[in-house]
Amino acid sequence: MNKQTFLAELKSNLEELRKEGVTSPHVLHNVLSETAMKNLSGLWKDSKKAHLGKRRACYFSMEFLIGRSIFNNLLCLGIYSDVEKAFAEAGFSLNDLEAAEDAALGNGGLGRLAACFLDSAATLNLPLDGYGIRYKYGLFKQKIENGFQTEEADNWTKYGDAWSVRHDEDAVEINYSDQKVLAVPYDIPIIGYGAKNIGTLRLWQSEAFEDFDFKLFNDQKYLEASREKVLAEDISRVLYPNDDTREGKKLRLKQQYFFCSASLNDIIKKHKKNHGDIKTLADFVTIQLNDTHPVISIPEIIRLLTQNEGLTFDEAFAMAKKIFNYTNHTIMPEALEKWDESLIKELLPEIYDIIFMINEEYLAEMYRKDIKKESIEVMKIIKGGQVHMANMATYCSSYVNGVAQIHTEILKANTLHDWYTVYPERFQNKTNGITQRRWLALCNRELSALITELLGNEDWVTNLDELKKLTGYADNADIINRFLAIKKTKKEQLAKFILDREGIKIDPDSIFDIQIKRLHEYKRQLLNAFSILWLYFGIKDGSIKDLAPVTFIFGAKSAPGYRRAKAIIKFINEIAAMIEKDDEVNKIIKVVFVSNYNVSYAEKLIAAAEVSEQISTAGTEASGTGNMKLMANGAVTLGTLDGANIEIVEEAGKENNYIFGATVKELEKIMPEYCSRKLAADNEKIRRVIETLVDGTFDDGGSGDFRELYTSLLDGASWHEPDNYYLLGDLESYVEAKLKCNSDYKDKAAFGRKMWLNMCNCGKFSSDRTIADYAENIWKIK
């Protein structure tokens, strides 16, 4: 990309808009993006050719939470300041573009990780490309009404999609037993920092072969006339449609097969064009399955190779085992996907037949290896009337990896133990990471400028380990004061943003204690809420004194059908309202649940945070990546020894973070005898907090949801034991850690030193390191 040519075109386009009196952020965004895309086209074309000419990796993911592209792309192209200046000279502000697109094509860490990985691979000049779904509405826009979450469609392409290019020539026909649709690809450029390499994220959109039946319309059957169009577009309409009915499950399975089949067809077509012999496919292509969602790819590639390319089943199966690798993101049984045999037979009968053959191959191999019958039963792909996708992924992959040291060890010792016993050489650990381009250089330009000044260069933007050289400044009062002043600036910016967006005023001089992540019971937002109530009652009864003012900020979306998660959101907002009305407490504690938490909101929250809440039950969070983003921006971790928290503490020091709660090994001993009801009966403070769910303190709108939360903690439910995530058991330890953190904060210099050392030691958690590891030890790409 020629910088001078681009800037000349941009200035000319902006001048034209100025003369026309155009001020719309969306028009400005599209003009800037289209000018950039025009000037990038040559480099992108060359990068695509280079990727296809050598061995490349393909990342299959149900989610790519890319967020807003414009600012990150300007940063990676090295033209952010130039564009900012050009906008100002034309009478515009680059900041106005924050009103533009924010592609919410993911739900949380899984999708954001995929986006970070593509960014890192492009920056490292590695041939990695992504494949997923181009959802029309993405997740959803969240509103908070009377404390409850409500959802509405998020039409992220309403004003256009300047960063995507449609490729009709690569459209693929996808067949189900009851439907035929067209998968049409849209390519998004993933620009490496320094713009030497551009990766491609190919997202598939589902369309009907015939949009409209004119005869039916002419017969005045108006709805029927567009029926095929609606049914086809439903497949790529929404991320994670509610699946509590068979029809919902059917749509989810259609989604998964849709993008996997389209992507595999695309890969095979390009391989044959560039390399000819289909039998060399495994030499040139490796595919990473991001969790179990894309595992339907395994039988599908066998179908394509046998039906279309003339390979035998044995040849195709051997090739599949070389091509695929599987990343496990969770040990949660409910997230290890299982599909009813009857559903697959109904929708994809040919795929079911291949899965049956794979299962037969598995059984034959296990008997040849003389594996115990008990283990064979555990590892079966088809059992109990269901197809176990994690088992199929583990059996049919070259490598299986966890995403943090503790997570990988749990996989080997428990979740996939039988598999590990049979195939120990397949298992690797790949601790997750985050891209420092978006999550430090872009979202915290003030801190980035200080880092660059002290290091004397910008090498850290592509080598985050460079930050370790700054540890010597931890005892330099002037530097720590500058660092704290920057943090104060980011807090003031966030306070203004929250006031403008939510209408809520927060105090930038208070501690910003932040928990931002997907709303799920194991992430324990409810534990955080209970701890705030503990502090509230302590202030009221005088047992807690001299608490430093603190603002607790939550950001999270609940799945639309997740009743308990929605109840937790309502409960947090009830606590916020109660405290706000209490003049004795509201100057000390503030609770804010921000609405429609997304990537762009996260950029502001993460830069402003001082305390990072990472409080999942030990052994439940595979890794976490929010913890890494917050650490890189200088927040201390208040959390359990779970996921990547363990490695964060190893890097930055336990003395610079606040760790609480039972460990994995301790929970193994505790949980069999644990009685949450007895604990609540014996501990007055715990009882007082949990009773607020049912004693009339708070109003759940007559839904009965708070009582259901209460019952789940004390009596359990048909599918789990009482307090199965150990909220009440960890509560007292958690409050103690919270109070210690609050007390330490009063010594600003000492607390600033802790935050500084967290930032300095975040180098391990760059996704550049993760991707380099994948490239060398799993994908074998250069």
PDB file of N, CA, C and O in Angstrom, residues 212 316 426 440 485 506 610 621:
ATOM      1  N   PHE A 212     -37.682 -15.814  -4.853  1.00  0.00           N
ATOM      2  CA  PHE A 212     -39.071 -15.349  -4.928  1.00  0.00           C
ATOM      3  C   PHE A 212     -39.826 -16.164  -5.971  1.00  0.00           C
ATOM      4  O   PHE A 212     -39.354 -16.331  -7.102  1.00  0.00           O
ATOM      5  N   ALA A 316      -9.597 -41.690   2.505  1.00  0.00           N
ATOM      6  CA  ALA A 316     -10.150 -40.417   2.966  1.00  0.00           C
ATOM      7  C   ALA A 316     -10.045 -40.281   4.483  1.00  0.00           C
ATOM      8  O   ALA A 316      -9.724 -39.205   5.005  1.00  0.00           O
ATOM      9  N   ARG A 426      -0.591 -37.140  21.229  1.00  0.00           N
ATOM     10  CA  ARG A 426      -1.464 -36.169  20.549  1.00  0.00           C
ATOM     11  C   ARG A 426      -1.690 -34.911  21.369  1.00  0.00           C
ATOM     12  O   ARG A 426      -2.065 -33.871  20.830  1.00  0.00           O
ATOM     13  N   LEU A 440      -3.815  -3.066  23.662  1.00  0.00           N
ATOM     14  CA  LEU A 440      -2.945  -2.134  24.374  1.00  0.00           C
ATOM     15  C   LEU A 440      -2.603  -0.963  23.462  1.00  0.00           C
ATOM     16  O   LEU A 440      -2.931   0.178  23.754  1.00  0.00           O
ATOM     17  N   ALA A 485      -1.416   8.645  36.389  1.00  0.00           N
ATOM     18  CA  ALA A 485      -2.115   9.755  35.744  1.00  0.00           C
ATOM     19  C   ALA A 485      -2.794   9.286  34.454  1.00  0.00           C
ATOM     20  O   ALA A 485      -3.915   9.708  34.130  1.00  0.00           O
ATOM     21  N   ILE A 506     -20.445   8.067  37.412  1.00  0.00           N
ATOM     22  CA  ILE A 506     -19.536   7.338  38.293  1.00  0.00           C
ATOM     23  C   ILE A 506     -18.338   8.216  38.626  1.00  0.00           C
ATOM     24  O   ILE A 506     -18.000   9.143  37.892  1.00  0.00           O
ATOM     25  N   GLU A 610      -8.830  -1.101  37.223  1.00  0.00           N
ATOM     26  CA  GLU A 610      -7.734  -1.231  38.200  1.00  0.00           C
ATOM     27  C   GLU A 610      -7.755  -2.603  38.861  1.00  0.00           C
ATOM     28  O   GLU A 610      -6.712  -3.133  39.236  1.00  0.00           O
ATOM     29  N   GLU A 621     -12.864 -22.663  34.341  1.00  0.00           N
ATOM     30  CA  GLU A 621     -12.499 -21.765  33.245  1.00  0.00           C
ATOM     31  C   GLU A 621     -11.281 -22.337  32.542  1.00  0.00           C
ATOM     32  O   GLU A 621     -10.215 -22.463  33.142  1.00  0.00           O
TER      33      GLU A 621
END
